Coordinates of C-alpha atoms in Angstrom, one line a residue:
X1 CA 83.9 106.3 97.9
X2 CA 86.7 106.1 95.3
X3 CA 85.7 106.0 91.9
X4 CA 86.8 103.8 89.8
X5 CA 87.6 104.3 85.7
X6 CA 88.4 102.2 83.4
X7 CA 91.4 102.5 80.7
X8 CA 91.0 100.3 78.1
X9 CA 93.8 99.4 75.6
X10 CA 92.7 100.7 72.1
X11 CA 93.6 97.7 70.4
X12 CA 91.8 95.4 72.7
X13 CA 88.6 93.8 70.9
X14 CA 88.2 90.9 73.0
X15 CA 86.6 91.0 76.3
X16 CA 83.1 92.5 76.7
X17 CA 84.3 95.6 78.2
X18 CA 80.7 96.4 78.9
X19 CA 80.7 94.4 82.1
X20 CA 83.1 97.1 83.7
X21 CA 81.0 99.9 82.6
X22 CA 77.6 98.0 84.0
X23 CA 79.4 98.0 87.4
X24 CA 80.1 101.3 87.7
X25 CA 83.2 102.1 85.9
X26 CA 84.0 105.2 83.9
X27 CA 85.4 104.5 80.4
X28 CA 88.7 106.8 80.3
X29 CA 89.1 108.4 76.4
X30 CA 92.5 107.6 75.1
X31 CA 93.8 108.8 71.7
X32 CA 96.5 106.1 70.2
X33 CA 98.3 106.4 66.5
X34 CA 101.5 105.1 65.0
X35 CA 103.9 106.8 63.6
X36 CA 104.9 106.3 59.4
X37 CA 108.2 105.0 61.6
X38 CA 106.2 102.7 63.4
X39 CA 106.5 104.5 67.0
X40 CA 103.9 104.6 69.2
X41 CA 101.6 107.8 70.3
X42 CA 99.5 107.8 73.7
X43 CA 97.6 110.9 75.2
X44 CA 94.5 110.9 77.5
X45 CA 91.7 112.8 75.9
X46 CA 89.9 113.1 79.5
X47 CA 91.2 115.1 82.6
X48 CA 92.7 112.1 85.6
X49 CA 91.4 111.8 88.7
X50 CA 94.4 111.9 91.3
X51 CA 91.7 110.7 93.9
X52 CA 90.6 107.6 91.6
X53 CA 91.3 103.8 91.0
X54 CA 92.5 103.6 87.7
X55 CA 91.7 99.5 85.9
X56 CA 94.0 99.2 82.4
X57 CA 92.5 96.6 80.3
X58 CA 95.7 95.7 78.5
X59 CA 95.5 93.4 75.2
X60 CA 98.5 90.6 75.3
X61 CA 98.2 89.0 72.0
X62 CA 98.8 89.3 69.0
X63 CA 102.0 92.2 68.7
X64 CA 102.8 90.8 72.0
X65 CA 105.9 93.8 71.8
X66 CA 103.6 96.6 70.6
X67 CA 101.4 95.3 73.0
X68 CA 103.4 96.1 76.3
X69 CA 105.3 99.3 75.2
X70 CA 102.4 101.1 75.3
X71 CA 100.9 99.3 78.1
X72 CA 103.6 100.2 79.2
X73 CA 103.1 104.0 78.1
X74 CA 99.7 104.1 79.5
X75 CA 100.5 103.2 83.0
X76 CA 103.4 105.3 83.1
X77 CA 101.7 108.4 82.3
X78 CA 98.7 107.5 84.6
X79 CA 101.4 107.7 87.1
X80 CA 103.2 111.0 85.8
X81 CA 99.8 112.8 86.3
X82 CA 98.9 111.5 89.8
X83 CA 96.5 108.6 89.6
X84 CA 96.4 107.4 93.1
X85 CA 95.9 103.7 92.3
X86 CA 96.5 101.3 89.2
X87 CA 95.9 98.2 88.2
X88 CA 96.9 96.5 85.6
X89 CA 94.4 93.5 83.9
X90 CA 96.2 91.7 80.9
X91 CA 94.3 88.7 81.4
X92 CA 96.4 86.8 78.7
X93 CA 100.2 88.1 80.1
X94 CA 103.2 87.4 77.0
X95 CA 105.9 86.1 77.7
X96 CA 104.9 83.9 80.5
X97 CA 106.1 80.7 79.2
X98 CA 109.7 81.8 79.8
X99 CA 109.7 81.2 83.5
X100 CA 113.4 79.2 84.2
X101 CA 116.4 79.3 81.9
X102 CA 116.0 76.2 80.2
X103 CA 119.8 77.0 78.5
X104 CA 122.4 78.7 80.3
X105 CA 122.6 82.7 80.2
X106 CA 118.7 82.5 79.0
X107 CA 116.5 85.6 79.9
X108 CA 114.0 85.1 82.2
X109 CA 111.4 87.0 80.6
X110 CA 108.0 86.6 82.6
X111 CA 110.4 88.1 85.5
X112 CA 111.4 90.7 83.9
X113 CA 108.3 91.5 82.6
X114 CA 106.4 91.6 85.9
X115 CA 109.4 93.5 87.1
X116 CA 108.8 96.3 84.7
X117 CA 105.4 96.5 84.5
X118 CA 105.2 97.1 88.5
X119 CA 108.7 99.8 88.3
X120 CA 106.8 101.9 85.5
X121 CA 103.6 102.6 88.3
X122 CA 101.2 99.4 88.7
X123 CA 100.0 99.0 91.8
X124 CA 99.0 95.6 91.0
X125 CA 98.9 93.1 88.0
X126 CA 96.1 90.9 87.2
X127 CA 95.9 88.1 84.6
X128 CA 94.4 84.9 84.0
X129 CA 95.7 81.5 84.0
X130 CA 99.0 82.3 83.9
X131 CA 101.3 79.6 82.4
X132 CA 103.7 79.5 86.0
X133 CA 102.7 81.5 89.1
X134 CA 105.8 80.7 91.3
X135 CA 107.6 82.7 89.2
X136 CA 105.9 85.7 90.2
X137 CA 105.8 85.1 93.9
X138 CA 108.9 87.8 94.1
X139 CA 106.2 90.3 93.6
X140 CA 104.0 89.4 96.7
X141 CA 100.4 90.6 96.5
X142 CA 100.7 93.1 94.2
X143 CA 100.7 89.4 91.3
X144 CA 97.1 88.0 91.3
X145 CA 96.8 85.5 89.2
X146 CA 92.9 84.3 88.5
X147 CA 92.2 80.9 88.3
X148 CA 89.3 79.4 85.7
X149 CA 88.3 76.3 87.8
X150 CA 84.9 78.0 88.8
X151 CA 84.3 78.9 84.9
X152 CA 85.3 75.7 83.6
X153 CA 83.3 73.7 86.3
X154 CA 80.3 75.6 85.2
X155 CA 80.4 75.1 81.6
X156 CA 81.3 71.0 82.1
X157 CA 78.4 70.5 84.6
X158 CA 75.8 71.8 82.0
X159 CA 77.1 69.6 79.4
X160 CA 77.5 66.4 82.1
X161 CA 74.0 66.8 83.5
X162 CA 73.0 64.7 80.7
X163 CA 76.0 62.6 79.6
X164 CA 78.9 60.8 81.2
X165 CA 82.3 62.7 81.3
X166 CA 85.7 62.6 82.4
X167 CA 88.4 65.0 82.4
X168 CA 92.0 65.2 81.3
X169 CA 94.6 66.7 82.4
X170 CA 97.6 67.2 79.3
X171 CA 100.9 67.0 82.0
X172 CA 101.5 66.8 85.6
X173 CA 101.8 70.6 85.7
X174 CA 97.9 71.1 85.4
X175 CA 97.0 68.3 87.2
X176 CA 96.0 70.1 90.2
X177 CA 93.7 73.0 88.5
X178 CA 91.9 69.8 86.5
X179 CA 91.3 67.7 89.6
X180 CA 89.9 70.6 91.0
X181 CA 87.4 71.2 88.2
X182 CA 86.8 67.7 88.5
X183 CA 85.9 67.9 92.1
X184 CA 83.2 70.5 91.6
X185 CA 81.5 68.7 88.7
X186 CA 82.0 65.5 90.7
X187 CA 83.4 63.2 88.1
X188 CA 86.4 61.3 87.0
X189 CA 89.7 62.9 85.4
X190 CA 93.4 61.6 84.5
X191 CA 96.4 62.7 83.5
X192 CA 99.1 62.8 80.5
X193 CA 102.5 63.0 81.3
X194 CA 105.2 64.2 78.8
X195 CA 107.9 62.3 77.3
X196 CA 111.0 63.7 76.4
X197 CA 114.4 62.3 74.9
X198 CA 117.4 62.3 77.3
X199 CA 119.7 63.7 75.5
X200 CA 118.4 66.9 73.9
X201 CA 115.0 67.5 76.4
X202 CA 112.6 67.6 73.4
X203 CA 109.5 66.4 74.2
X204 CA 109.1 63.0 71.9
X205 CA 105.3 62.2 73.3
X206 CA 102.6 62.4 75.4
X207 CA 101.4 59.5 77.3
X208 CA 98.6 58.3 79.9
X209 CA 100.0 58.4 83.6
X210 CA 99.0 55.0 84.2
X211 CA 97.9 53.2 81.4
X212 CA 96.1 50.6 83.2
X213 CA 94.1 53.4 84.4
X214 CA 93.3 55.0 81.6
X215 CA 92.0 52.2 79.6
X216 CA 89.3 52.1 82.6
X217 CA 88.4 55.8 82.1
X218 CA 88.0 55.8 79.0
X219 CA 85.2 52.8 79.4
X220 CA 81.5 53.9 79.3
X221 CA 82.6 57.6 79.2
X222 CA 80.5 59.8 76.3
X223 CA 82.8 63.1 76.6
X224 CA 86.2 63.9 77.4
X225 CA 87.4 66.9 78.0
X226 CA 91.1 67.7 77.9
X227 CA 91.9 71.4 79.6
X228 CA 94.8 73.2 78.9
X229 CA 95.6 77.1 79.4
X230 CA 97.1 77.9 76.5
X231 CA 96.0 76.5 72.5
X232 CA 99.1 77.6 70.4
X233 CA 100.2 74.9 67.6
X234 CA 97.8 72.4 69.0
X235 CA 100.9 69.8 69.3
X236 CA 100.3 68.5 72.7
X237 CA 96.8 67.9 72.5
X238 CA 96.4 66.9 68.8
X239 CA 98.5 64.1 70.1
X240 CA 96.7 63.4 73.2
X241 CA 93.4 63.0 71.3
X242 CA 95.5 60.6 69.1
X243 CA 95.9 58.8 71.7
X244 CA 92.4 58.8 73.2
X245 CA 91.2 57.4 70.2
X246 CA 94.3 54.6 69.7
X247 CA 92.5 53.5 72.9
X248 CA 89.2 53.1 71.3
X249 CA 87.1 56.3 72.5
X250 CA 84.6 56.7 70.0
X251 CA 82.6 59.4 72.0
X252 CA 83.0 63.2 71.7
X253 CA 86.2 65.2 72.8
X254 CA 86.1 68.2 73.6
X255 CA 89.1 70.7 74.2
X256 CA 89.0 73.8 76.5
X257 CA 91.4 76.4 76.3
X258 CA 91.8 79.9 78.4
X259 CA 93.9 81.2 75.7
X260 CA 93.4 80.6 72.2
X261 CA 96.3 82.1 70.3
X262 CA 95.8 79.2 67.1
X263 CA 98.7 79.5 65.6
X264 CA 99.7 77.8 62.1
X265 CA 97.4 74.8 61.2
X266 CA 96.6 74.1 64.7
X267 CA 93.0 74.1 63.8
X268 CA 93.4 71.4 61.5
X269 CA 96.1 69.6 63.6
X270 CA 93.3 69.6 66.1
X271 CA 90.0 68.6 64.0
X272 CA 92.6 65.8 62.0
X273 CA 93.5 63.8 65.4
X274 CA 89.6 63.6 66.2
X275 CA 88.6 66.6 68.6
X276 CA 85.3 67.6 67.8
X277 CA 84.6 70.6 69.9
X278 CA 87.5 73.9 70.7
X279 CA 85.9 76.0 73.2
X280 CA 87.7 79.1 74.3
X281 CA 87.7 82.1 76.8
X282 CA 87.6 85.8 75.4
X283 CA 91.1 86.6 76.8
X284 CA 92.2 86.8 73.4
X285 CA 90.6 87.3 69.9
X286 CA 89.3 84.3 68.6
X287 CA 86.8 82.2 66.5
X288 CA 85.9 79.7 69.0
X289 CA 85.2 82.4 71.8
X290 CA 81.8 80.2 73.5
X291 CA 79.2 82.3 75.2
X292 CA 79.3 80.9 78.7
X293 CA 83.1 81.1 79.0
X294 CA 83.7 84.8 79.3
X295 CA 86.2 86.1 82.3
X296 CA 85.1 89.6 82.7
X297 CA 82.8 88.7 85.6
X298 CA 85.7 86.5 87.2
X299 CA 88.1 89.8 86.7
X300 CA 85.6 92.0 88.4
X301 CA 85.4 90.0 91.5
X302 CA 88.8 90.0 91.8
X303 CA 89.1 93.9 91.6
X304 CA 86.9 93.9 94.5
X305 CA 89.1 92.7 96.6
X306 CA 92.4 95.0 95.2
X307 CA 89.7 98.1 95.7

């Protein structure tokens, strides 16, 4: 039986690790210091098995740069000193969000990322949620992306056991991953769709799908939840929830995120329009990290199947 080890960035605070090492994996000793010029050391303090499966836990935010050189240092010498197999777990992945050149001439730089990470010796990348998958469908198999509709489903059935709830869905792009969720807690869910001005493409607002429609959710609901993958400056859904309550919602919101990256005042941007709950999953560091939302068991089972 292969055995499997676990290399985890020494930066990364987030997820509870420990799940990896209470299923069998063998924490791998890395030394890591800067440089007073700011470079970047990397050396493995323990021996590598060229026979073994080799999981890097890499951290994506914040130093999203720092972050990948020496991910990017770490897999590469993995692979200079004969680790059979290697995959890579960031399960929040930078630089996503670039996936099309929005202007001409644009780098494309969730492409050339997975590009790069795979050339320098991964066998396979794993994240969560990423922001577009199709972009990574040039790298086959060896992309697995993992999906939080079974974690979120879980956490919004407890909540709805005793309340009435409906979801919402912040644009047409993750529409399908909420009506799923919806589907396994078996209750209602809409969707915003984005406005944006014809002539520069800047989004100008968010607004119900149908509005007809939405004015009939809303009625005799207690919750809402409004999922999104990414929290950042809290724009699209401060102004969602803005909107929920222009309708007359007087009930609790609550948002979920898989990645909480809070930048600026997006607490308060969030808290000001009338959310009352942030809940978010460990991917990154985080205040609002909620004890039934972690993704290390979700990573697992996917390893199971690259193994």
């Amino acid at each position: 039986m292969m055995m499997l080890y676990l290399v985890k960035d020494p930066l990364y605070r987030s997820i509870r690790y420990r799940v990896f090492i209470d299923n069998g994996f063998r924490p791998v000793k890395v030394e890591y210091k800067e440089f007073p010029d700011g470079e970047t050391y990397v050396r493995f303090i323990d021996d590598i098995d060229p026979s073994g499966a080799y999981i890097v836990l890499s951290r994506g935010y914040p130093e999203q740069d720092k972050n990948i050189f020496r991910t990017i240092l770490i897999v590469r010498t993995l692979r200079d000193l004969g680790a059979k197999k290697i995959i890579l777990c960031i399960p929040y992945l930078p630089y996503s969000r670039q996936d099309k050149r929005f202007l001409p001439r644009e780098a494309v730089s969730a492409k050339i990322l997975g590009e790069c990470l795979i050339s320098m010796g991964a066998d396979y990348i794993l994240t969560i949620d990423v922001h577009n998958p199709s972009i990574f469908e040039f790298l086959g198999n060896k992309f697995v992306n993992i999906q939080t509709t079974d974690l979120w489903a879980k956490f919004i059935s407890k909540i709805c056991e005793s309340k009435t709830c409906g979801l919402i869905s912040p644009d047409i792009g993750r529409k399908s991953l909420v009506h799923m969720i919806a589907n396994k807690c078996g209750i209602d869910m809409v969707s915003f769709i984005k406005i944006r001005d014809l002539s520069t493409g800047r989004i100008v607002r968010h607004q119900p799908e149908d509005s007809e429609q939405f004015s009939k959710f809303i009625m005799g609901k207690e919750v809402i939840f409004i999922i999104d993958d990414i929290l950042a400056t809290g724009g699209t859904i401060s102004n969602i929830s803005r909107t929920i309550r222009d309708y007359g919602f007087n009930g609790e919101i609550i948002t979920c995120f898989t990645h909480c990256l809070m930048l600026r005042d997006a607490y308060d941007r969030l808290i000001n329009a009338g959310v009352n709950r942030i809940i978010c999953t460990d991917t990154v560091e985080n205040p609002f990290i909620h004890d039934d939302v972690f993704v290390g068991p979700y990573i697992l089972e996917a390893l199971r199947t690259l193994i």
